[in-house]
Amino acid sequence: MWRLNKVHHKASKQGDSLEELRLKRREHEKALRQARRDRQLVSKRLLLNEDEDQPEPTMDTNTAEQDMVTLFHNLQHSGPEREAHLKALSKALRDPSAQLTFIKKENSMHLLVSLLTGSNATCRLQAVRCLHELSHSPHNNVAPACLPATPYLLTYLSGQSTKFTELCLYTLGNLFPDSDVVKDKLVAQGIIPALANCIENQRHNLAVVEAVGFTLSQLLQVKDAAEKIIPTVLASSIPSHLLSVLTPDPKFGLAPAIECAWCLHYLTCSIEDNRVLLAHRAMLQCSSLLVSLGGAVASGNKEEGMELLIFPLLRCVGNLLSFCPVEDLTTQVGDHHIVAALCALLEAYLQTQPALARESAWVLNNLTAYSSAFCSALLTLNLVPGLIQLLPFSQGINTMILRVLANIAHNRKEFCVQLANLGLLSALCATLKMADQEMVTLSMDVLFMLVVSGPQVAEEFVRHGGLSVLEATQYNSEGEIRQRATYLLKTLEENISCS
Amino acid sequence: MLQPDLLRLQTEGPVLVKSCAENGPTGSTQERRQREAEAGEPFTFTPQLIRLHRDHELFEDGDVHRHMYLQDLYITEADDDKPALSVSEFACHISGCSAVFSTLDEYEHHYNSLHRHVCCSCRRSLPSARLLDIHIQEWHDSLFTILAQRQDMYQCLVDGCGQKFRTSKHRKDHLIRIHKYPPDFRFDKNKKDGGRETRRQQQKDSAMEAADDVCESEGVCEVMCDVPSNQPEHGESMETHVSEEEADRTFKSALTEEDADLSAVAHDTRNTSTDPPKPRYSYRVPPTVCFGHGSVRGFRGRRGRRK
């Protein structure tokens, strides 16, 4: 994965202590979190030059601006040094102030476009490099200035030069978030069919596939994507191409699959009707991949960056499940090993990515909600004890897992007995005492299902000291919980005296 | 086949698809246990498909992770300071008590010390079931009062001793002399004193139904408690109430103390009681279950005599 490696090198080369790096990273993470809460989470990507391995500005602002002005001046006269000037210009345009100054200069974009479309291939490449630097600008008035270039960038998507196509794609992808005008224009200019063709013709060129995936993911995240963009995308050949690239190539790495998976996630989670994707067997594909990833993780092969692929796959399956009728479940999901994979992912990522563990539990909930087959699979594959052991963990993990166990109990009385035999009763005696009232309420509901499933379960609960726990719960500050406790005690009394 | 109706999607909170149990496929209906909510059953769980919209908060961490990667800020697991996985806390939910604990043991200790053996009539908390029984007998049983005039009714508080005494003073002397209870331990609380003291104390634990009258009958209700000197001074009667902070302190030091090697009575060093609170809650404790009658005994046969 070329991007991951680069960051790793960056950490060691710069001489930043690990602690400083972590601090910076934490700051940045906080900013991203806030951006997401404001629904403003956008990112741009910078494709580095071959001679670079760090995305750092190489000169200070004043020099950059000076250089840019000089170079621009020089470029207006043609000559053999044009290529060199252009290359130097692209370096200067790394600087945000230089970017602003450039677009304010009269005819600057015009010149760039003419070089972009001229007969000199090297100049074209350098020109697109300049545009790429501009597209990465933190100032959002730069993107609209690049509009004149966009039809050409689109046209070049059907070209054959890998590096050139990549640059075009990333440039376009960077331009989307900044301006509705740009986005609307590009959609009108046919970016969706262009992307479809590109991914189809270049599907063996994984670097280009990755770039298409990125650009598409940017497009799919715009605010009105659900109404304006997604229906068109779904009607095109893009979904099937995305699915065909999902399985990562061992040599190239996870990056293309990651991009395509996130595209699929944006497609499934933005709209309610997922018929099209189900018809494309998206759920089958995603769940098979999860099974192999889960298997890899379970056998200790946790590849770096794997979670970047697992997140979107989980989400696709989770949301597609909410749309899939239960009788189609087995055909759409495949065999029941998906539950084993999900449990493996839960355990493997519990400490390092608790959110991933939580999302795995969510998928398990959707699998078990109405399906006896999947409930039964969890029991048959002996996965329940592992789930019970996860009940102490908060941040939504234990509530989701308890829902899964509740689904199983709700499904069949026989499952209740099995759950009781696996230690759920004593676990519930503990969860009933938790601070989280949602856990307490859910625990009572599960407990009720268990004790009414049979006298032996009721008796075992009493043996575990359950009565005193319930009596205490009768004095809970929440009325709904008190009600449940009282009712449960009454039920137990009836069950035990009858036996 | 009918698709389940989709509820209006919200971006916050779990988005729930209506459960399709009603119009579910017939094939699995036979398999699934049909649990229609019967009238009066307060349990509301039903399995539900949860659909999460793009902006749902559950997706926040993963999205941030993704964008960190896009912005070249991805860090390998080895370098990363791992996000804290948190464990649920435990809390005492008894109305009025807001204690929170990080381990189950702490919770259990708190609960057993403060809430377990509570007299239904006067809301006092006793350290053990036996002492609760003795308390009830001596303080709330008029038959006891009558019998005590003619025979030895005051039991020695040390479990297994078996001796009985005509008055509480005799018993106290016996406890000091025979069982070597510390002489500066203040036993001589008859109920009237105890009542005054409890009235002065803070109101606590209003979960149980209030009893307006303080016990009137004679006799002293006490328990041995080897209170270490570093604990805050409070009335040594076991019903004495402590403030929450004091309670925490004693609670914590109680955890580190060794058990006194006196009787079982002396194990719990916590002395707390609950005031007869002003009734703040309108619900009634069902008469069949009451801590005062000994909670664990509630099911094994009810004592009819106090009703």
PDB file of C-alpha atoms in Angstrom, chain A residues 108-300:
ATOM      1  CA  SER A 108      -3.331  32.203 -16.033  1.00  0.00           C
ATOM      2  CA  MET A 109      -5.882  29.450 -16.386  1.00  0.00           C
ATOM      3  CA  HIS A 110      -6.170  30.088 -20.077  1.00  0.00           C
ATOM      4  CA  LEU A 111      -2.484  29.514 -20.473  1.00  0.00           C
ATOM      5  CA  LEU A 112      -2.556  26.379 -18.427  1.00  0.00           C
ATOM      6  CA  VAL A 113      -5.407  24.968 -20.453  1.00  0.00           C
ATOM      7  CA  SER A 114      -3.655  25.650 -23.693  1.00  0.00           C
ATOM      8  CA  LEU A 115      -0.610  23.815 -22.427  1.00  0.00           C
ATOM      9  CA  LEU A 116      -2.841  21.052 -21.199  1.00  0.00           C
ATOM     10  CA  THR A 117      -4.287  20.578 -24.658  1.00  0.00           C
ATOM     11  CA  GLY A 118      -1.210  21.396 -26.680  1.00  0.00           C
ATOM     12  CA  SER A 119       0.856  19.109 -28.796  1.00  0.00           C
ATOM     13  CA  ASN A 120       3.689  18.662 -26.331  1.00  0.00           C
ATOM     14  CA  ALA A 121       3.013  15.581 -24.247  1.00  0.00           C
ATOM     15  CA  THR A 122       5.459  16.496 -21.523  1.00  0.00           C
ATOM     16  CA  CYS A 123       3.925  19.917 -21.224  1.00  0.00           C
ATOM     17  CA  ARG A 124       0.534  18.315 -20.948  1.00  0.00           C
ATOM     18  CA  LEU A 125       1.746  16.216 -18.080  1.00  0.00           C
ATOM     19  CA  GLN A 126       3.282  19.147 -16.304  1.00  0.00           C
ATOM     20  CA  ALA A 127       0.214  21.264 -16.919  1.00  0.00           C
ATOM     21  CA  VAL A 128      -2.026  18.670 -15.365  1.00  0.00           C
ATOM     22  CA  ARG A 129       0.408  18.474 -12.492  1.00  0.00           C
ATOM     23  CA  CYS A 130      -0.076  22.235 -11.991  1.00  0.00           C
ATOM     24  CA  LEU A 131      -3.806  21.786 -12.036  1.00  0.00           C
ATOM     25  CA  HIS A 132      -3.510  18.987  -9.542  1.00  0.00           C
ATOM     26  CA  GLU A 133      -1.620  21.192  -7.146  1.00  0.00           C
ATOM     27  CA  LEU A 134      -4.284  23.854  -7.565  1.00  0.00           C
ATOM     28  CA  SER A 135      -7.050  21.343  -6.926  1.00  0.00           C
ATOM     29  CA  HIS A 136      -5.471  20.436  -3.629  1.00  0.00           C
ATOM     30  CA  SER A 137      -5.709  24.015  -2.423  1.00  0.00           C
ATOM     31  CA  PRO A 138      -7.163  24.656   1.002  1.00  0.00           C
ATOM     32  CA  HIS A 139      -8.828  27.776  -0.386  1.00  0.00           C
ATOM     33  CA  ASN A 140     -12.165  26.955  -1.849  1.00  0.00           C
ATOM     34  CA  ASN A 141     -12.185  29.739  -4.394  1.00  0.00           C
ATOM     35  CA  VAL A 142      -9.431  28.032  -6.342  1.00  0.00           C
ATOM     36  CA  ALA A 143     -11.609  25.180  -7.543  1.00  0.00           C
ATOM     37  CA  PRO A 144     -14.083  27.300  -9.493  1.00  0.00           C
ATOM     38  CA  ALA A 145     -11.126  28.947 -11.217  1.00  0.00           C
ATOM     39  CA  CYS A 146     -10.201  25.539 -12.595  1.00  0.00           C
ATOM     40  CA  LEU A 147     -13.513  25.100 -14.358  1.00  0.00           C
ATOM     41  CA  PRO A 148     -12.189  25.837 -17.840  1.00  0.00           C
ATOM     42  CA  ALA A 149      -9.930  22.828 -17.602  1.00  0.00           C
ATOM     43  CA  THR A 150     -12.538  20.304 -16.533  1.00  0.00           C
ATOM     44  CA  PRO A 151     -13.964  19.253 -19.894  1.00  0.00           C
ATOM     45  CA  TYR A 152     -10.478  18.374 -21.007  1.00  0.00           C
ATOM     46  CA  LEU A 153      -9.703  16.466 -17.897  1.00  0.00           C
ATOM     47  CA  LEU A 154     -12.821  14.467 -18.534  1.00  0.00           C
ATOM     48  CA  THR A 155     -11.857  13.772 -22.091  1.00  0.00           C
ATOM     49  CA  TYR A 156      -8.469  12.543 -21.059  1.00  0.00           C
ATOM     50  CA  LEU A 157      -9.999   9.934 -18.820  1.00  0.00           C
ATOM     51  CA  SER A 158     -10.307   7.686 -21.811  1.00  0.00           C
ATOM     52  CA  GLY A 159      -6.629   8.054 -22.551  1.00  0.00           C
ATOM     53  CA  GLN A 160      -4.033   5.434 -21.962  1.00  0.00           C
ATOM     54  CA  SER A 161      -1.281   7.115 -20.057  1.00  0.00           C
ATOM     55  CA  THR A 162      -1.452   5.843 -16.480  1.00  0.00           C
ATOM     56  CA  LYS A 163       0.225   8.722 -14.738  1.00  0.00           C
ATOM     57  CA  PHE A 164      -1.671  11.268 -16.736  1.00  0.00           C
ATOM     58  CA  THR A 165      -5.010   9.605 -16.143  1.00  0.00           C
ATOM     59  CA  GLU A 166      -4.294   9.296 -12.465  1.00  0.00           C
ATOM     60  CA  LEU A 167      -3.524  12.980 -12.202  1.00  0.00           C
ATOM     61  CA  CYS A 168      -6.678  13.890 -14.069  1.00  0.00           C
ATOM     62  CA  LEU A 169      -8.748  11.696 -11.791  1.00  0.00           C
ATOM     63  CA  TYR A 170      -7.330  12.917  -8.519  1.00  0.00           C
ATOM     64  CA  THR A 171      -7.628  16.484  -9.708  1.00  0.00           C
ATOM     65  CA  LEU A 172     -11.288  16.012 -10.525  1.00  0.00           C
ATOM     66  CA  GLY A 173     -11.858  14.225  -7.225  1.00  0.00           C
ATOM     67  CA  ASN A 174     -10.329  17.127  -5.346  1.00  0.00           C
ATOM     68  CA  LEU A 175     -12.477  19.669  -7.122  1.00  0.00           C
ATOM     69  CA  PHE A 176     -15.858  18.200  -6.188  1.00  0.00           C
ATOM     70  CA  PRO A 177     -16.127  19.111  -2.538  1.00  0.00           C
ATOM     71  CA  ASP A 178     -15.296  22.774  -2.970  1.00  0.00           C
ATOM     72  CA  SER A 179     -18.004  23.974  -5.213  1.00  0.00           C
ATOM     73  CA  ASP A 180     -21.463  22.979  -6.252  1.00  0.00           C
ATOM     74  CA  VAL A 181     -20.914  24.792  -9.499  1.00  0.00           C
ATOM     75  CA  VAL A 182     -17.985  22.579 -10.348  1.00  0.00           C
ATOM     76  CA  LYS A 183     -19.861  19.477  -9.394  1.00  0.00           C
ATOM     77  CA  ASP A 184     -22.967  20.379 -11.362  1.00  0.00           C
ATOM     78  CA  LYS A 185     -20.935  21.249 -14.393  1.00  0.00           C
ATOM     79  CA  LEU A 186     -19.018  18.029 -14.292  1.00  0.00           C
ATOM     80  CA  VAL A 187     -22.134  15.968 -13.897  1.00  0.00           C
ATOM     81  CA  ALA A 188     -23.620  17.788 -16.850  1.00  0.00           C
ATOM     82  CA  GLN A 189     -20.436  17.177 -18.798  1.00  0.00           C
ATOM     83  CA  GLY A 190     -20.861  13.465 -18.246  1.00  0.00           C
ATOM     84  CA  ILE A 191     -18.460  12.550 -15.522  1.00  0.00           C
ATOM     85  CA  ILE A 192     -20.425   9.503 -14.505  1.00  0.00           C
ATOM     86  CA  PRO A 193     -20.261   7.742 -17.863  1.00  0.00           C
ATOM     87  CA  ALA A 194     -16.656   8.856 -18.166  1.00  0.00           C
ATOM     88  CA  LEU A 195     -15.811   7.205 -14.868  1.00  0.00           C
ATOM     89  CA  ALA A 196     -17.724   4.108 -15.894  1.00  0.00           C
ATOM     90  CA  ASN A 197     -15.732   3.830 -19.087  1.00  0.00           C
ATOM     91  CA  CYS A 198     -12.495   4.516 -17.373  1.00  0.00           C
ATOM     92  CA  ILE A 199     -12.923   1.818 -14.770  1.00  0.00           C
ATOM     93  CA  GLU A 200     -14.075  -0.616 -17.405  1.00  0.00           C
ATOM     94  CA  ASN A 201     -11.232  -0.015 -19.810  1.00  0.00           C
ATOM     95  CA  GLN A 202      -8.574   0.251 -17.186  1.00  0.00           C
ATOM     96  CA  ARG A 203      -9.694  -2.370 -14.738  1.00  0.00           C
ATOM     97  CA  HIS A 204      -6.403  -4.165 -14.965  1.00  0.00           C
ATOM     98  CA  ASN A 205      -4.532  -1.009 -14.159  1.00  0.00           C
ATOM     99  CA  LEU A 206      -4.991  -0.942 -10.449  1.00  0.00           C
ATOM    100  CA  ALA A 207      -3.461   2.469  -9.905  1.00  0.00           C
ATOM    101  CA  VAL A 208      -6.101   3.939 -12.189  1.00  0.00           C
ATOM    102  CA  VAL A 209      -8.824   1.883 -10.552  1.00  0.00           C
ATOM    103  CA  GLU A 210      -7.815   3.290  -7.213  1.00  0.00           C
ATOM    104  CA  ALA A 211      -7.968   6.801  -8.620  1.00  0.00           C
ATOM    105  CA  VAL A 212     -11.407   6.221 -10.134  1.00  0.00           C
ATOM    106  CA  GLY A 213     -12.576   4.859  -6.812  1.00  0.00           C
ATOM    107  CA  PHE A 214     -11.363   7.931  -5.010  1.00  0.00           C
ATOM    108  CA  THR A 215     -12.941  10.327  -7.458  1.00  0.00           C
ATOM    109  CA  LEU A 216     -16.213   8.478  -7.376  1.00  0.00           C
ATOM    110  CA  SER A 217     -16.216   8.423  -3.569  1.00  0.00           C
ATOM    111  CA  GLN A 218     -15.801  12.182  -3.565  1.00  0.00           C
ATOM    112  CA  LEU A 219     -18.700  12.551  -5.937  1.00  0.00           C
ATOM    113  CA  LEU A 220     -20.887  10.262  -3.871  1.00  0.00           C
ATOM    114  CA  GLN A 221     -20.311  12.258  -0.729  1.00  0.00           C
ATOM    115  CA  VAL A 222     -21.611  15.581  -1.979  1.00  0.00           C
ATOM    116  CA  LYS A 223     -24.647  16.876  -0.181  1.00  0.00           C
ATOM    117  CA  ASP A 224     -27.365  16.128  -2.669  1.00  0.00           C
ATOM    118  CA  ALA A 225     -25.790  12.984  -4.007  1.00  0.00           C
ATOM    119  CA  ALA A 226     -28.797  10.875  -3.114  1.00  0.00           C
ATOM    120  CA  GLU A 227     -31.096  12.763  -5.423  1.00  0.00           C
ATOM    121  CA  LYS A 228     -28.836  13.905  -8.195  1.00  0.00           C
ATOM    122  CA  ILE A 229     -26.004  11.472  -8.545  1.00  0.00           C
ATOM    123  CA  ILE A 230     -26.642   8.095  -7.044  1.00  0.00           C
ATOM    124  CA  PRO A 231     -29.547   7.058  -9.249  1.00  0.00           C
ATOM    125  CA  THR A 232     -27.427   7.695 -12.327  1.00  0.00           C
ATOM    126  CA  VAL A 233     -24.516   5.803 -10.873  1.00  0.00           C
ATOM    127  CA  LEU A 234     -26.711   2.852  -9.996  1.00  0.00           C
ATOM    128  CA  ALA A 235     -28.116   2.783 -13.496  1.00  0.00           C
ATOM    129  CA  SER A 236     -24.665   2.637 -15.007  1.00  0.00           C
ATOM    130  CA  SER A 237     -22.181  -0.190 -15.161  1.00  0.00           C
ATOM    131  CA  ILE A 238     -20.266   1.252 -12.241  1.00  0.00           C
ATOM    132  CA  PRO A 239     -21.691  -0.997  -9.494  1.00  0.00           C
ATOM    133  CA  SER A 240     -20.671  -4.196 -11.210  1.00  0.00           C
ATOM    134  CA  HIS A 241     -17.196  -2.856 -11.854  1.00  0.00           C
ATOM    135  CA  LEU A 242     -16.822  -1.777  -8.275  1.00  0.00           C
ATOM    136  CA  LEU A 243     -17.802  -5.223  -7.137  1.00  0.00           C
ATOM    137  CA  SER A 244     -15.412  -6.900  -9.517  1.00  0.00           C
ATOM    138  CA  VAL A 245     -12.488  -5.034  -8.035  1.00  0.00           C
ATOM    139  CA  LEU A 246     -13.350  -5.702  -4.444  1.00  0.00           C
ATOM    140  CA  THR A 247     -11.091  -8.649  -3.922  1.00  0.00           C
ATOM    141  CA  PRO A 248      -7.698  -7.175  -3.186  1.00  0.00           C
ATOM    142  CA  ASP A 249      -4.798  -7.978  -5.367  1.00  0.00           C
ATOM    143  CA  PRO A 250      -2.034  -9.428  -3.207  1.00  0.00           C
ATOM    144  CA  LYS A 251       0.725  -7.685  -5.127  1.00  0.00           C
ATOM    145  CA  PHE A 252      -0.759  -4.278  -5.552  1.00  0.00           C
ATOM    146  CA  GLY A 253      -2.305  -4.114  -2.138  1.00  0.00           C
ATOM    147  CA  LEU A 254      -5.548  -3.087  -0.600  1.00  0.00           C
ATOM    148  CA  ALA A 255      -5.827   0.465  -1.922  1.00  0.00           C
ATOM    149  CA  PRO A 256      -8.083  -0.033  -4.970  1.00  0.00           C
ATOM    150  CA  ALA A 257     -10.386  -2.356  -3.048  1.00  0.00           C
ATOM    151  CA  ILE A 258     -10.557   0.182  -0.229  1.00  0.00           C
ATOM    152  CA  GLU A 259     -11.690   2.961  -2.550  1.00  0.00           C
ATOM    153  CA  CYS A 260     -14.285   0.822  -4.272  1.00  0.00           C
ATOM    154  CA  ALA A 261     -15.625  -0.501  -0.996  1.00  0.00           C
ATOM    155  CA  TRP A 262     -16.170   2.995   0.317  1.00  0.00           C
ATOM    156  CA  CYS A 263     -17.995   3.868  -2.893  1.00  0.00           C
ATOM    157  CA  LEU A 264     -20.297   0.930  -2.312  1.00  0.00           C
ATOM    158  CA  HIS A 265     -20.853   2.052   1.248  1.00  0.00           C
ATOM    159  CA  TYR A 266     -21.846   5.531   0.129  1.00  0.00           C
ATOM    160  CA  LEU A 267     -24.212   3.971  -2.359  1.00  0.00           C
ATOM    161  CA  THR A 268     -25.927   1.703   0.163  1.00  0.00           C
ATOM    162  CA  CYS A 269     -26.199   4.115   3.032  1.00  0.00           C
ATOM    163  CA  SER A 270     -27.450   7.144   1.159  1.00  0.00           C
ATOM    164  CA  ILE A 271     -30.615   5.699  -0.255  1.00  0.00           C
ATOM    165  CA  GLU A 272     -33.327   3.486   1.065  1.00  0.00           C
ATOM    166  CA  ASP A 273     -33.998   1.215  -1.877  1.00  0.00           C
ATOM    167  CA  ASN A 274     -31.083  -1.088  -2.415  1.00  0.00           C
ATOM    168  CA  ARG A 275     -32.729  -3.354  -4.914  1.00  0.00           C
ATOM    169  CA  VAL A 276     -30.189  -2.632  -7.612  1.00  0.00           C
ATOM    170  CA  LEU A 277     -27.216  -3.501  -5.516  1.00  0.00           C
ATOM    171  CA  LEU A 278     -28.825  -6.640  -4.206  1.00  0.00           C
ATOM    172  CA  ALA A 279     -29.515  -7.652  -7.780  1.00  0.00           C
ATOM    173  CA  HIS A 280     -25.842  -7.225  -8.494  1.00  0.00           C
ATOM    174  CA  ARG A 281     -25.158  -9.693  -5.701  1.00  0.00           C
ATOM    175  CA  ALA A 282     -23.394  -7.014  -3.756  1.00  0.00           C
ATOM    176  CA  MET A 283     -24.199  -8.589  -0.439  1.00  0.00           C
ATOM    177  CA  LEU A 284     -22.825 -11.937  -1.496  1.00  0.00           C
ATOM    178  CA  GLN A 285     -19.626 -10.379  -2.696  1.00  0.00           C
ATOM    179  CA  CYS A 286     -19.128  -8.265   0.389  1.00  0.00           C
ATOM    180  CA  SER A 287     -19.908 -11.046   2.793  1.00  0.00           C
ATOM    181  CA  SER A 288     -17.617 -13.532   1.039  1.00  0.00           C
ATOM    182  CA  LEU A 289     -14.858 -11.010   1.280  1.00  0.00           C
ATOM    183  CA  LEU A 290     -15.618 -10.488   4.953  1.00  0.00           C
ATOM    184  CA  VAL A 291     -15.420 -14.222   5.447  1.00  0.00           C
ATOM    185  CA  SER A 292     -11.941 -14.377   3.943  1.00  0.00           C
ATOM    186  CA  LEU A 293     -10.814 -11.294   5.823  1.00  0.00           C
ATOM    187  CA  GLY A 294     -12.214 -12.697   9.023  1.00  0.00           C
ATOM    188  CA  GLY A 295     -10.431 -15.914   8.387  1.00  0.00           C
ATOM    189  CA  ALA A 296      -7.163 -14.112   7.769  1.00  0.00           C
ATOM    190  CA  VAL A 297      -7.552 -12.118  10.946  1.00  0.00           C
ATOM    191  CA  ALA A 298      -8.449 -15.183  12.965  1.00  0.00           C
ATOM    192  CA  SER A 299      -5.292 -16.935  11.829  1.00  0.00           C
ATOM    193  CA  GLY A 300      -3.181 -13.977  12.831  1.00  0.00           C
TER     194      GLY A 300
END
